[in-house]
Every structure is written in C-alpha cells, then in structure tokens.
DNA sequence: CGACGCGCCACCTGA
DNA sequence: TGGCGCGTCG
C-alpha cells in the first residue's frame, strides 16, 4: 500500500486512515476532519484489507455520534449492510453489552437495572446521613469519581483525610451494597464492572479480545481512568499486537469535572512505545480570523502537544464582541440580529447556533426568540428520557425486567395512584429489611398479611401479580425466540395502567395532552426498536433488552430530519458540531470562566480556568463563517441585578490586532426594536441591516 | 392519604 | 426566578 493520499483525504489524514501496523494516536484539531478519518479508515479496513466488520469496534461518547458514524460508514461501503455488523456504540453501550453477556461473572443477574443519576441521588439520600441537597450531590460526585478512578470503598475510607471524606467513603460502601441488593448498576459501573471482570477472568477477557480485534475511539481526550483501563484490557494480550486508533484533541478536553483525564493522551505514549502519532492541523471548517481568535485564546494554556490550526478559507468577517446593558437586552439583540440576517441574507434558521455555558441561560433567550417568532430547538438541556412521564413508564419496564429494583417498584406502584401510599410502603420497607429481600418479594411473602390491613394488602398484591404476568409474557418464548413481541406486551400494559386517564386527571388538558404525546412517541419508538428497526443491528429485541438500552439514551437521537430552526445548546453539548453563524453568549467572568469554589487550592483553580478556556475554544471553533460574542454589564442572578465584567477570554482574543472588533455602540434600544424589525421585514433595503450585519 | 400553598433558597457542565 | 420541601387542610 502506498501512502499517497487516498479517499480525498489530505496527507496526514490519509496516513492516519491507512496505518494499521500498530497503535495509532491521531491528534486532531477542531474541524480537521477526524470523523472522516475514522469512517474512511473503517471502510478501508473492510474493503481493502479484508477485515471482518464484526471484529471492529468504534467507540464514541454520545449515542448521537455513534448513530451518525454508523450511517456515514454505511455510505462508504459497497455493501452498506456490513455496517450493521460493526460495533459502533458509546463506551457505556459496550459496557451494557459485555455485562449482559457476562453478568454471572460479576455477580449480577442478566436482567440488572440501570439507575440514572436521579435514582442514585435517592439512594444516597435514603441512606439518611444527610438531607442537605448540596451535600448529597457532593457525595454522589465523590462516589462517581472514586468509581471512575477504580477506587473501591475500603480504599476510599482508608485514604480519607478528614471525617467528611471518611463519612463519604462509608456512604459509598453502603451505596454499593444497596445497588447490589437491587441487582442494579449505575452509569459508572457500566465501565467499571467490565474492567473488574477482565482483570479477574483471563478466559472471558480473551474471548472479548478475539471478538473485538480492532478498536477506534473518538474524543479520546475525554476518557477517564476506567475507560482507558477497559481499552487497555481489550487491546493488550500476550503475543498480541495492540491494534487501535485513538482520535482526540487535548485542547478540547472539557470533561475533567466528571473524571476524564487528558493525561490519558500522554499515558498512551508511555504504555505503547511504538505508538504512531499523527497530527491533523488543517481546519476545513472556519475562516482564518476565527481560527486566529481560537489559537490566541488557547495559546494561554500550557501545551501538551504543539499544534497550530490553519485554514485555506479566507480571512473572513471580523469577530464581533458586543457589550450589552443587561441579559434581557442581550437576548433581544441576538434574536433581532438573527432575524435580520435570516430575512436579509436568506440564511436558513439552522445556520445559526446560540451557545451558552449553563442550561439556565437558555430561558431568557428562548423568550426573546419566541417574541421574534424564531423557531428553535434546544439540545443539552432536559432530555426526553428525563421527563417525568417517560420515567414513569420506564419504571414499569425496569420492574418487569428486575423485580429487585426497589426504586422502580416505588415509582410504578405510586404512579398512577392505586391506593398504595407511604404508610403501606413503610411497613413493606421494614418487612423487606427484616427478611433481606426486595419490596416486591416482601409484598408476596407470607407474614406480611398480619402487618397490613386488607385494603392495603389487596392493591399491593394485585399490582405484583400484574407485573408478574407481564414478566412471564415478556420472557416466554415468542416469535423472536426471546419473548412475546415487545409491542404487544407494551400495549397491554399501557391499557391496563390507564396512564392517559391518569394524566388528564392530574394535569390540565393542555399539559396532559403534551405528556401523553410524549408517552406515545416513546412507546412507538420502543416498538420500532423491538421490531429490529433503525438501531443499526436489525435484530429484534425483547422488552428486557429495550429497557436496558433506554437507560443509556439521553437525547432523542435520530429524530428524522431536523426542522429548520435555530440551535440552542450548551457549550458542552456543542462539541463535535459546527454552524455557519455562532452566537456565544454570556461571556463574562463568573459564567465563562464559571466561578467555582473560591476555597479550592490554587492549582485546582488554575486547572479549572484552563478547562474553562478550552470550553471557550470549543465554542469559538464551532463557527464556520461568523462569530458573535456577547457579554452583559448587568445580569439578573437569583432575582437580583448584579454587575458583571467581560470574560478574560475576550481580552485574550487579541482584540487590538483586528481579529475581533468590539461593537458596543451597535446596540439597538428596545424602543426601536419593533420599528426596525418591521422595516426589515417589509422593505428589505440593503442598508436596513447596517447596524446588524 | 394526598392535594395544595406558601416561603425559602440556589444557578454549572452530562453518559 | 422557579422548583421543591414542608406544613396544613379536606
């Protein structure tokens, strides 16, 4: 094979795609075509080098990215169906896949439940050592970091520096015991348990190594210790050449707060001395001016690897920095500018993105967009699967799959109300503790009769029988060999619990209608997957498998063709995406960089600022053609109007060198807003948008 | 037992 | 600002 550029890739891209002689690290700057490298590489492996697609795994961090990658690979293959044989998934989905097959090896039944962070919050809270919300969050966070760092409870307790940490460690110990009693795992376990399994069981590890011979990882800079360990266990074996490609950008590492460590990039070089390192520095996304600003900002961070982005696109329009009087004015202003640009320059709504640091910043912008009749979609906020009505239904599914899932039991039995209240549940809880069994088992156990009145016992038992029946139908051999069709069981369940009725009883018609619509969308979505549709594998899935899959879904992915709407997103959720016109809002000290705990040691603060700077870098580099950056002199915070200063990152963009121009004067007063908008809509004179362009 | 209402407090990011 | 936790009433 010659190393001449292939597939329309540039030199380094091509080198990265063709290199298969050993481990490979691709340092890919923003917009340098890293996804193309991964997809082309997989296509090359299958088409030109005869790799069996079933032995290739590509790992991403979001379901959306995985889905998109699979689609893109399918388009490159002569036989697009082969793409379905690939493992293209998130780290967490791969974890579920491994655990489902190897459950016994880690002491789980194969129908374990997956707890989301709300469930885990409740577990920590129920351990009863504190009621303070912040404190619980902190402990939850500590537990997550321990798990991701592969620190077990005994180690955590031993290493505690003070009583607070020791207590957190003890809570960690109880928390692990509780999950185990529920036959449940949390998100972190999905990676941690496979690691434990592979470490302790050579034969199982060997089987998975043979199954997954080549590994490709996207966003490698955001892997945590545990994920890296999983990768190492999968790619290293006696007499085996480590075969993988990791693609990442240390300048876009923005998940240290949840345990990711950029150092994993450096460690890769130590752990795999023959690692081939390839840099992608040509950017195909942005104008030169945008890249200059991005380089100027990130230049203030210490460098792990030397690299500098360049672009063949022209200089482009100057970046505009706008200082606003208030957050309200900021929102209105952006809405007006986007509206003007849309109508004057005939840009589609989808060409625009508004990016912000925290979800709470979205509200005021939403209001402004609505006022201007601008369609928008929000990503990175409350997810579809986090909506109460969806979680209600999921609780039933979880309980059907695993009757040891006490949190699901409590949620399902109390929604809709069926005459079982807290008093009954408390008795049941005591009883279950006494007999060391689940709530579900306790309800059916002999001896509980004496502790509950008949009117309390009956609905309880009826409910359990109902669940049992659904369970036996879901797992009875059916058309697919693995149970009755998920769709039928699901339909009957929905009918029986009469959830629609419950919604209309408890919410006003409008709200109920919306919620019911969500539920219908969800159940249809489930049925589609149950029939083997659209998830890439083409395999039928029973209700139990669907339930575990759903737990990992955080965004409504694959929503067939996006509507033409302005995109609103957190900076974190915007990673990997690009837009012709980007508005970066609320770029103020305290927001970006976000103000953290001022009592943190100085090196921690420095690290935090660096991560915030990378976040700013990610934001800037989302833009293809124009970039607006706004900040406010005053902002409403907790109801109070407070003074704000522009972010230090704005100064770092080298404003005086013509990269960015401050535009403080170009603000339209609210009074003129309507008039100017009308003018724009009715008589689009070339000059009308002068203030705005 | 559960619905409703008042008052307090916090607003980071996410698989 | 709004969500939610606690108290009281039906």
XYZ file of C-alpha atoms (C1' of nucleotides) in Angstrom:
718
model
C 0.000 0.000 0.000
C 1.378 3.369 -0.943
C 0.987 6.303 1.357
C -0.270 8.559 -1.387
C -3.366 10.478 -0.283
C -6.489 8.435 -0.808
C -10.239 8.854 -0.487
C -9.857 12.602 -0.988
C -8.069 12.873 2.337
C -5.084 15.156 2.875
C -1.640 13.766 3.648
C -1.833 13.299 7.414
C -5.486 12.227 7.275
C -4.622 9.626 4.724
C -1.675 8.425 6.759
C -3.930 8.022 9.784
C -6.546 6.140 7.788
C -4.099 3.735 6.197
C -1.892 2.983 9.181
C -2.720 -0.465 10.525
C 0.628 -1.774 11.661
C 0.189 -0.879 15.292
C -1.380 1.506 17.793
C -2.134 4.931 16.412
C -2.922 8.280 18.016
C -4.447 10.988 15.868
C -4.192 14.467 17.363
C -6.994 16.122 15.508
C -7.568 19.854 15.912
C -11.071 21.240 15.800
C -12.667 20.876 12.375
C -9.762 18.883 10.973
C -11.935 16.053 9.715
C -11.389 13.460 12.419
C -14.702 11.734 11.910
C -13.859 11.389 8.251
C -10.605 9.737 9.169
C -12.360 7.214 11.399
C -15.095 6.393 8.911
C -12.717 6.170 5.963
C -10.361 4.040 7.973
C -13.084 1.543 8.811
C -14.194 1.445 5.194
C -10.589 0.896 4.127
C -10.138 -1.906 6.641
C -13.196 -3.721 5.362
C -12.927 -3.048 1.637
C -9.172 -3.097 1.056
C -7.737 -5.090 3.899
C -10.338 -7.750 4.352
C -11.182 -7.108 7.999
C -14.320 -8.811 9.263
C -16.632 -5.957 10.292
C -17.742 -7.970 13.315
C -14.274 -7.602 14.802
C -14.123 -3.812 14.535
C -15.434 -1.573 17.302
C -15.728 2.195 17.144
C -16.429 3.944 20.441
C -17.943 7.368 20.875
C -19.257 9.344 23.845
C -22.802 10.002 22.707
C -25.445 7.874 21.077
C -25.963 10.558 18.511
C -22.334 10.456 17.444
C -22.447 6.660 17.251
C -25.538 6.655 15.085
C -24.135 9.283 12.785
C -20.871 7.444 12.454
C -22.589 4.220 11.537
C -24.619 5.965 8.868
C -21.547 7.566 7.391
C -19.679 4.276 7.278
C -22.625 2.569 5.595
C -22.456 5.138 2.814
C -18.803 4.335 2.189
C -19.233 0.590 1.909
C -20.026 -1.322 -1.255
C -22.362 -3.397 0.879
C -23.865 -0.899 3.295
C -25.402 -3.725 5.306
C -21.961 -4.646 6.552
C -22.031 -1.512 8.663
C -24.586 -3.218 10.865
C -22.097 -5.892 11.770
C -19.745 -3.330 13.229
C -19.829 -2.414 16.880
C -20.388 1.330 16.749
C -21.531 2.459 20.155
C -20.823 4.540 23.186
C -18.451 3.244 25.829
C -21.469 2.750 28.040
C -23.425 0.720 25.483
C -20.444 -1.535 25.002
C -20.358 -1.920 28.781
C -24.005 -2.992 28.822
C -23.368 -5.440 26.028
C -20.485 -7.017 27.902
C -22.346 -7.088 31.211
C -25.457 -8.592 29.727
C -23.464 -11.481 28.370
C -21.171 -11.869 31.328
C -23.497 -10.888 34.149
C -22.801 -14.011 36.169
C -19.102 -13.239 36.169
C -19.663 -10.076 38.196
C -22.426 -11.450 40.396
C -25.325 -9.894 38.545
C -28.348 -11.448 37.007
C -28.608 -10.673 33.312
C -31.670 -8.567 33.953
C -29.944 -5.980 36.083
C -31.397 -2.476 36.213
C -29.534 0.632 35.200
C -30.009 3.523 37.604
C -29.859 7.075 36.357
C -28.393 9.826 38.485
C -31.770 10.723 39.982
C -32.173 7.180 41.243
C -28.667 7.298 42.634
C -29.388 10.611 44.308
C -32.357 8.996 46.021
C -30.248 6.064 47.137
C -27.641 8.329 48.729
C -30.367 10.440 50.238
C -32.165 7.401 51.667
C -29.013 6.266 53.412
C -30.088 9.023 55.730
C -26.806 10.557 56.794
C -27.733 13.949 55.462
C -30.684 15.750 53.943
C -28.738 18.630 52.520
C -29.146 18.658 48.764
C -25.741 20.107 48.031
C -24.077 17.659 50.373
C -25.799 14.714 48.676
C -24.701 15.981 45.287
C -21.148 16.310 46.539
C -21.163 12.765 47.874
C -22.707 11.470 44.670
C -19.956 13.217 42.779
C -17.254 11.802 45.012
C -18.628 8.297 44.557
C -18.640 8.753 40.804
C -15.046 9.952 40.817
C -13.993 7.043 43.016
C -15.627 4.578 40.690
C -14.134 6.183 37.615
C -10.739 6.158 39.276
C -11.183 2.466 40.156
C -11.038 3.172 43.882
C -13.133 0.756 45.941
C -14.961 1.787 49.139
C -12.417 0.298 51.539
C -9.631 2.153 49.783
C -11.664 5.366 49.826
C -12.258 5.083 53.557
C -8.622 4.274 54.231
C -7.379 7.222 52.199
C -9.738 9.732 53.817
C -8.027 12.893 55.033
C -10.778 14.018 57.356
C -14.046 12.936 58.896
C -16.108 14.297 55.992
C -14.247 12.177 53.499
C -14.417 9.154 55.766
C -18.157 9.537 56.016
C -18.441 9.906 52.257
C -16.426 6.725 51.960
C -18.771 4.886 54.291
C -21.754 6.136 52.327
C -20.008 4.877 49.226
C -19.768 1.438 50.852
C -23.480 1.386 51.713
C -24.351 2.741 48.296
C -22.549 -0.110 46.572
C -24.320 -2.588 48.848
C -27.689 -1.025 48.052
C -27.149 -1.205 44.309
C -26.116 -4.791 44.661
C -29.270 -5.589 46.651
C -31.330 -4.052 43.875
C -29.421 -6.026 41.251
C -28.736 -2.640 39.754
C -25.776 -0.750 38.339
C -25.135 2.947 37.851
C -23.573 4.550 34.764
C -20.077 4.303 36.161
C -20.484 0.576 36.795
C -21.109 0.014 33.112
C -17.416 0.632 32.541
C -16.043 -0.360 35.929
C -17.569 -3.832 36.111
C -16.275 -4.985 32.724
C -12.821 -3.795 33.828
C -13.112 -5.813 37.018
C -14.332 -8.785 35.046
C -11.499 -8.682 32.528
C -8.927 -8.232 35.253
C -10.144 -11.266 37.144
C -11.048 -13.588 34.353
C -8.488 -14.343 31.701
C -10.772 -16.574 29.661
C -13.555 -14.022 29.364
C -11.090 -11.291 28.556
C -9.542 -13.456 25.895
C -12.938 -14.112 24.352
C -13.686 -10.408 24.067
C -10.244 -9.688 22.725
C -10.838 -12.129 19.933
C -14.241 -10.666 19.309
C -13.011 -7.062 19.168
C -9.734 -7.113 17.339
C -9.556 -3.510 16.304
C -10.666 -0.562 18.407
C -11.271 3.013 17.276
C -12.004 5.720 19.804
C -13.404 9.152 19.212
C -12.920 12.084 21.616
C -10.130 10.205 23.310
C -9.179 13.246 25.396
C -12.361 12.773 27.403
C -11.773 9.202 28.511
C -11.441 8.610 32.228
C -9.119 6.231 34.024
C -11.686 3.482 33.969
C -12.397 3.768 30.265
C -8.739 3.787 29.445
C -8.255 0.704 31.570
C -11.043 -1.025 29.648
C -9.347 -0.117 26.400
C -6.000 -1.401 27.629
C -7.548 -4.668 28.756
C -9.151 -5.100 25.371
C -6.103 -4.347 23.249
C -3.208 -5.877 25.153
C -2.608 -9.564 25.440
C 0.280 -11.976 25.409
C 1.656 -12.334 21.917
C -0.909 -9.921 20.625
C -0.124 -6.716 18.829
C -2.169 -3.864 20.269
C -4.417 -2.667 17.477
C -6.276 0.560 17.925
C -6.695 4.114 16.747
C -7.407 6.854 19.274
C -8.541 10.211 17.956
C -8.599 13.260 20.166
C -7.666 16.852 20.819
C -6.157 17.844 24.143
C -7.362 21.416 23.573
C -10.952 20.209 23.596
C -10.808 18.294 26.868
C -13.802 19.652 28.775
C -14.903 16.813 30.994
C -12.279 16.728 33.730
C -15.062 17.506 36.223
C -16.571 14.116 35.613
C -13.354 12.252 35.911
C -11.886 12.484 32.422
C -8.141 12.996 32.284
C -6.343 14.457 29.296
C -3.212 12.840 30.621
C -4.537 9.652 29.081
C -3.174 11.007 25.819
C 0.344 11.235 27.215
C -0.011 7.925 29.002
C -0.781 6.304 25.689
C 2.738 7.118 24.539
C 4.240 5.562 27.643
C 2.065 2.484 27.613
C 2.535 1.890 23.904
C 6.071 2.967 22.987
C 5.603 2.149 19.313
C 2.580 4.424 19.143
C 2.350 6.246 15.829
C 1.344 9.863 16.448
C -0.248 11.805 13.609
C -1.340 15.434 13.795
C -4.185 16.937 11.820
C -3.773 20.691 11.722
C -5.593 21.768 8.622
C -9.015 23.040 9.510
C -11.813 22.701 6.981
C -14.447 24.448 8.992
C -13.703 28.035 9.886
C -12.365 31.265 8.465
C -8.818 32.260 9.269
C -9.972 35.024 11.587
C -11.970 32.608 13.705
C -9.006 30.270 13.933
C -6.696 33.113 14.885
C -9.004 34.015 17.741
C -9.208 30.384 18.820
C -5.436 29.967 18.669
C -4.913 33.215 20.579
C -7.183 32.089 23.411
C -5.886 28.545 23.712
C -2.314 29.864 23.498
C -2.741 30.924 27.120
C -2.935 27.304 28.212
C 0.125 25.144 28.751
C 0.534 22.750 25.861
C 0.513 19.006 25.945
C 1.273 18.778 22.238
C 2.442 21.523 19.962
C -0.025 22.172 17.200
C -1.489 25.073 15.346
C -4.612 25.174 13.246
C -4.678 26.773 9.840
C -7.277 27.121 7.145
C -7.376 27.698 3.412
C -10.609 29.597 3.787
C -10.207 33.348 3.534
C -9.737 35.777 6.391
C -13.493 36.127 6.744
C -15.562 38.619 8.658
C -14.268 40.108 11.890
C -15.491 38.549 15.088
C -17.922 40.875 16.776
C -17.884 41.435 20.504
C -20.941 43.115 21.956
C -21.195 44.516 25.466
C -24.856 44.675 26.475
C -26.600 46.581 29.227
C -28.475 43.562 30.553
C -29.148 39.908 29.937
C -32.550 40.849 28.639
C -31.068 43.195 26.085
C -28.548 40.540 25.130
C -31.279 38.045 24.366
C -33.415 40.531 22.458
C -30.432 41.736 20.493
C -29.419 38.286 19.373
C -32.969 37.494 18.336
C -33.096 40.684 16.288
C -29.750 40.070 14.658
C -30.596 36.522 13.725
C -33.970 37.548 12.418
C -32.438 40.306 10.310
C -29.773 38.015 8.972
C -32.306 35.348 8.154
C -34.589 37.629 6.198
C -31.936 39.772 4.568
C -29.304 37.286 3.651
C -31.710 34.405 3.261
C -29.788 32.280 5.706
C -31.670 29.253 6.962
C -32.569 29.172 10.653
C -30.447 26.024 11.014
C -27.386 28.060 10.061
C -27.481 29.737 13.472
C -26.441 28.437 16.841
C -26.611 30.157 20.201
C -24.151 28.667 22.660
C -24.009 29.223 26.399
C -22.254 27.910 29.472
C -25.191 26.728 31.561
C -28.668 25.489 30.771
C -30.307 28.157 32.898
C -29.087 30.787 30.441
C -31.395 29.318 27.806
C -34.635 30.541 29.333
C -34.305 34.232 28.651
C -33.050 33.563 25.139
C -35.987 31.300 24.450
C -38.327 34.091 25.445
C -36.621 36.509 23.107
C -36.689 34.062 20.211
C -40.373 33.417 20.777
C -41.054 37.127 20.777
C -39.398 37.375 17.378
C -41.169 34.277 16.100
C -37.905 32.479 15.520
C -38.122 28.671 15.542
C -35.556 26.986 17.766
C -34.517 23.636 19.157
C -32.696 23.115 22.418
C -30.136 20.421 22.927
C -28.214 19.559 26.012
C -30.982 20.526 28.370
C -33.547 18.308 29.985
C -33.648 15.250 27.859
C -36.679 13.494 26.540
C -35.858 10.466 28.634
C -35.683 12.567 31.782
C -39.262 13.739 31.517
C -41.415 12.516 34.386
C -43.962 10.797 32.160
C -41.261 8.845 30.362
C -39.547 7.858 33.580
C -42.879 6.639 34.910
C -43.208 4.220 32.023
C -39.579 3.208 32.255
C -40.110 2.360 35.934
C -42.663 -0.256 34.882
C -40.281 -1.694 32.326
C -37.474 -1.833 34.826
C -39.647 -3.559 37.351
C -40.805 -6.122 34.798
C -37.203 -6.865 33.944
C -35.973 -6.916 37.514
C -38.323 -7.208 40.463
C -35.446 -6.486 42.789
C -35.432 -2.899 41.541
C -36.927 -1.168 44.562
C -36.779 2.385 43.207
C -38.712 1.248 40.129
C -41.172 -0.581 42.350
C -41.898 2.526 44.403
C -42.318 4.714 41.361
C -44.501 2.257 39.445
C -46.775 1.380 42.323
C -47.449 5.002 43.173
C -47.981 6.297 39.625
C -50.781 6.189 38.756
C -52.131 6.084 42.304
C -53.617 2.740 43.119
C -54.307 3.070 46.812
C -50.800 2.295 47.966
C -49.341 5.168 49.935
C -46.326 5.973 52.026
C -47.709 4.260 55.131
C -48.090 0.958 53.321
C -44.685 1.298 51.710
C -43.072 1.988 55.034
C -44.430 -1.216 56.509
C -43.329 -3.044 53.398
C -39.888 -1.479 53.625
C -39.453 -2.590 57.231
C -40.574 -6.061 56.355
C -38.222 -6.307 53.391
C -35.310 -5.160 55.501
C -36.160 -7.731 58.142
C -36.203 -10.555 55.610
C -33.459 -9.103 53.467
C -35.487 -9.212 50.294
C -36.844 -6.775 47.748
C -40.046 -4.800 48.239
C -41.652 -6.821 45.508
C -40.813 -10.112 47.192
C -41.870 -8.729 50.550
C -45.306 -7.906 49.195
C -45.846 -11.501 48.127
C -44.207 -13.065 51.143
C -46.196 -14.846 53.765
C -46.286 -12.977 57.052
C -46.877 -9.555 55.587
C -50.633 -10.130 55.890
C -50.519 -9.613 59.625
C -48.890 -6.219 59.275
C -51.224 -4.694 56.731
C -54.961 -4.148 56.588
C -56.753 -5.979 53.799
C -57.474 -2.746 51.965
C -53.751 -2.046 51.952
C -52.704 -5.551 51.035
C -55.060 -6.101 48.118
C -53.885 -3.377 45.768
C -50.323 -4.325 46.621
C -50.751 -7.971 45.690
C -52.835 -7.157 42.614
C -50.041 -4.968 41.402
C -47.428 -7.666 41.915
C -49.492 -10.241 40.069
C -49.941 -7.785 37.242
C -46.200 -7.268 36.968
C -45.528 -10.983 37.187
C -47.867 -11.667 34.337
C -46.218 -9.064 32.144
C -42.859 -10.502 33.061
C -43.771 -14.012 32.038
C -45.172 -12.752 28.753
C -42.085 -10.688 28.023
C -39.771 -13.632 28.610
C -41.927 -16.500 27.342
C -40.567 -17.865 24.070
C -42.308 -15.952 21.337
C -41.937 -15.069 17.679
C -38.416 -13.817 18.154
C -37.454 -16.664 20.420
C -36.795 -14.277 23.250
C -40.285 -13.380 24.342
C -43.556 -12.143 23.033
C -43.297 -9.135 20.780
C -42.410 -6.155 22.896
C -45.123 -4.142 21.180
C -47.999 -6.328 22.350
C -46.853 -6.571 25.926
C -46.291 -2.850 25.985
C -49.712 -2.048 24.542
C -51.479 -4.250 27.051
C -49.515 -2.743 29.881
C -50.364 0.796 28.854
C -54.017 -0.127 28.580
C -54.049 -1.749 31.978
C -52.400 1.060 33.908
C -54.566 3.605 32.090
C -51.824 6.170 32.114
C -53.613 8.513 29.757
C -56.512 8.775 32.154
C -54.089 9.445 34.981
C -52.541 12.326 33.031
C -55.874 14.001 32.357
C -56.883 13.574 35.994
C -53.739 15.154 37.318
C -52.827 17.847 34.837
C -54.728 20.416 32.876
C -55.793 19.287 29.432
C -53.012 21.063 27.619
C -50.252 19.633 29.752
C -51.814 16.172 29.799
C -52.080 16.156 26.046
C -48.432 17.077 25.648
C -47.335 14.458 28.131
C -49.460 11.766 26.544
C -47.996 12.668 23.196
C -44.533 12.170 24.665
C -45.549 8.798 26.022
C -46.932 7.744 22.654
C -43.776 8.898 20.937
C -41.762 6.904 23.426
C -43.774 3.699 23.137
C -43.774 3.885 19.350
C -40.069 4.405 19.450
C -39.706 1.327 21.652
C -41.892 -0.786 19.407
C -39.867 0.227 16.375
C -36.675 -0.882 18.072
C -38.370 -4.010 19.343
C -39.089 -4.979 15.780
C -35.467 -4.540 14.900
C -35.886 -1.224 13.165
C -33.483 1.644 12.918
C -30.950 0.908 15.597
C -28.459 -0.448 13.164
C -28.406 -4.065 14.244
C -31.659 -5.118 12.631
C -32.172 -7.593 15.448
C -35.438 -7.995 17.238
C -35.264 -7.019 20.843
C -37.486 -8.081 23.690
C -38.808 -5.727 26.295
C -35.985 -6.509 28.677
C -33.260 -5.637 26.230
C -35.087 -2.484 25.229
C -35.251 -1.400 28.829
C -31.507 -1.557 29.267
C -30.958 0.282 26.022
C -33.308 3.063 27.018
C -31.404 3.735 30.221
C -28.464 4.949 28.163
C -30.379 7.249 25.913
C -30.037 10.810 26.927
C -31.023 12.621 23.813
C -33.791 11.953 21.403
C -31.427 10.826 18.733
C -32.281 10.173 15.138
C -35.272 12.478 15.171
C -35.908 12.176 11.478
C -34.684 15.252 9.729
C -34.198 18.270 11.916
C -36.685 21.073 11.483
C -35.401 24.385 10.174
C -34.715 26.009 13.500
C -32.045 27.947 15.350
C -29.958 25.662 17.517
C -29.577 26.453 21.192
C -27.036 24.424 23.084
C -24.664 24.354 25.997
C -21.029 24.564 25.045
C -20.507 21.031 26.279
C -23.268 19.635 24.104
C -21.988 21.556 21.083
C -18.726 19.678 20.880
C -18.255 17.957 17.553
C -20.862 20.137 15.836
C -20.475 23.134 13.548
C -22.602 26.055 12.402
C -22.165 28.834 9.826
C -23.133 31.527 12.352
C -22.407 31.214 16.037
C -23.505 33.447 18.900
C -21.518 32.848 22.056
C -23.469 34.471 24.878
C -22.865 35.430 28.485
C -19.100 35.531 28.065
C -18.494 37.051 31.485
C -16.297 36.462 34.469
C -18.213 34.124 36.724
C -20.029 32.440 33.864
C -17.247 31.657 31.388
C -14.979 31.034 33.199
C -17.529 29.763 35.649
C -16.833 30.712 39.214
C -16.081 27.673 41.282
C -15.295 27.143 44.922
C -13.031 30.052 45.935
C -11.612 27.934 48.760
C -10.062 25.476 46.328
C -6.274 25.247 46.376
C -4.556 27.435 43.840
C -3.547 24.653 41.471
C -7.114 23.429 41.349
C -8.323 26.896 40.415
C -5.678 27.114 37.700
C -6.741 23.766 36.275
C -10.336 24.875 36.322
C -9.585 28.081 34.427
C -7.708 26.081 31.850
C -10.666 23.810 31.309
C -12.957 26.833 31.005
C -10.553 28.222 28.427
C -10.807 25.023 26.447
C -14.559 25.399 26.656
C -14.230 28.867 25.172
C -12.010 27.367 22.497
C -14.618 24.750 21.703
C -17.218 27.491 21.422
C -15.164 29.649 19.072
C -14.242 26.743 16.844
C -17.884 25.732 16.304
C -18.214 28.718 13.969
C -17.705 28.373 10.250
C -18.220 31.904 8.927
C -19.290 34.419 11.539
C -18.905 34.617 15.271
C -20.645 36.979 17.682
C -19.587 37.119 21.292
C -21.762 38.906 23.813
C -21.443 39.861 27.448
C -23.619 41.926 29.814
C -22.786 44.740 32.192
C -25.640 43.692 34.408
C -27.364 40.363 34.729
C -30.252 39.046 36.779
C -28.972 36.432 39.131
C -31.162 34.845 41.779
C -33.649 37.612 41.178
C -31.089 40.338 41.818
C -29.489 42.523 39.168
C -25.744 42.130 39.584
C -22.749 43.767 37.964
C -20.717 41.695 35.500
C -17.315 42.039 33.862
C -16.368 40.775 30.418
C -14.565 37.467 30.458
C -10.780 37.444 30.494
C -11.072 35.241 27.423
C -12.409 38.161 25.414
C -9.232 40.095 26.138
C -7.185 37.075 25.196
C -8.637 37.083 21.698
C -6.242 39.885 20.763
C -8.908 42.470 20.031
C -6.403 45.141 19.054
C -4.938 43.095 16.268
C -8.019 43.229 14.133
C -9.162 39.715 14.853
C -12.184 40.845 16.759
C -13.870 44.209 16.981
C -15.866 45.441 19.946
C -19.274 46.637 18.895
C -20.640 48.262 21.996
C -22.180 51.130 20.072
C -24.174 48.983 17.732
C -26.916 48.198 20.149
C -30.498 48.753 19.217
C -32.600 50.119 22.033
C -35.674 48.098 22.923
C -37.800 51.046 21.868
C -36.547 50.818 18.304
C -36.744 47.090 18.136
C -40.228 46.727 16.712
C -39.763 49.532 14.247
C -36.508 48.187 12.961
C -37.822 44.686 12.686
C -40.851 45.853 10.764
C -38.601 47.779 8.451
C -36.529 44.706 7.843
C -39.486 42.522 7.160
C -41.374 44.866 4.925
C -38.746 46.738 2.974
C -35.505 44.843 2.964
C -33.351 47.732 1.795
C -29.675 46.909 1.516
C -28.947 49.433 4.252
C -31.566 48.395 6.734
C -29.329 45.857 8.395
C -26.259 48.022 8.572
C -26.413 48.158 12.322
C -26.788 44.465 12.485
C -24.543 42.952 9.926
C -53.663 9.814 52.325
C -52.795 13.106 49.204
C -53.591 17.868 47.370
C -52.412 22.369 47.714
C -49.963 26.502 49.108
C -46.511 29.239 50.990
C -41.846 30.533 51.731
C -37.185 29.712 51.241
C -33.067 29.114 48.672
C -29.956 28.468 44.618
C -27.768 28.920 39.139
C -22.670 24.527 36.173
C -21.383 21.121 32.667
C -23.733 15.085 31.405
C -23.492 9.369 29.810
C -36.618 33.343 39.105
C -38.829 28.755 39.812
C -38.510 24.424 41.916
C -39.255 21.978 45.916
C -39.696 20.958 50.753
C -42.545 21.251 54.441
C -46.812 22.266 56.726
C -51.928 22.270 56.928
C -56.377 21.163 55.401
C -60.059 18.445 53.005
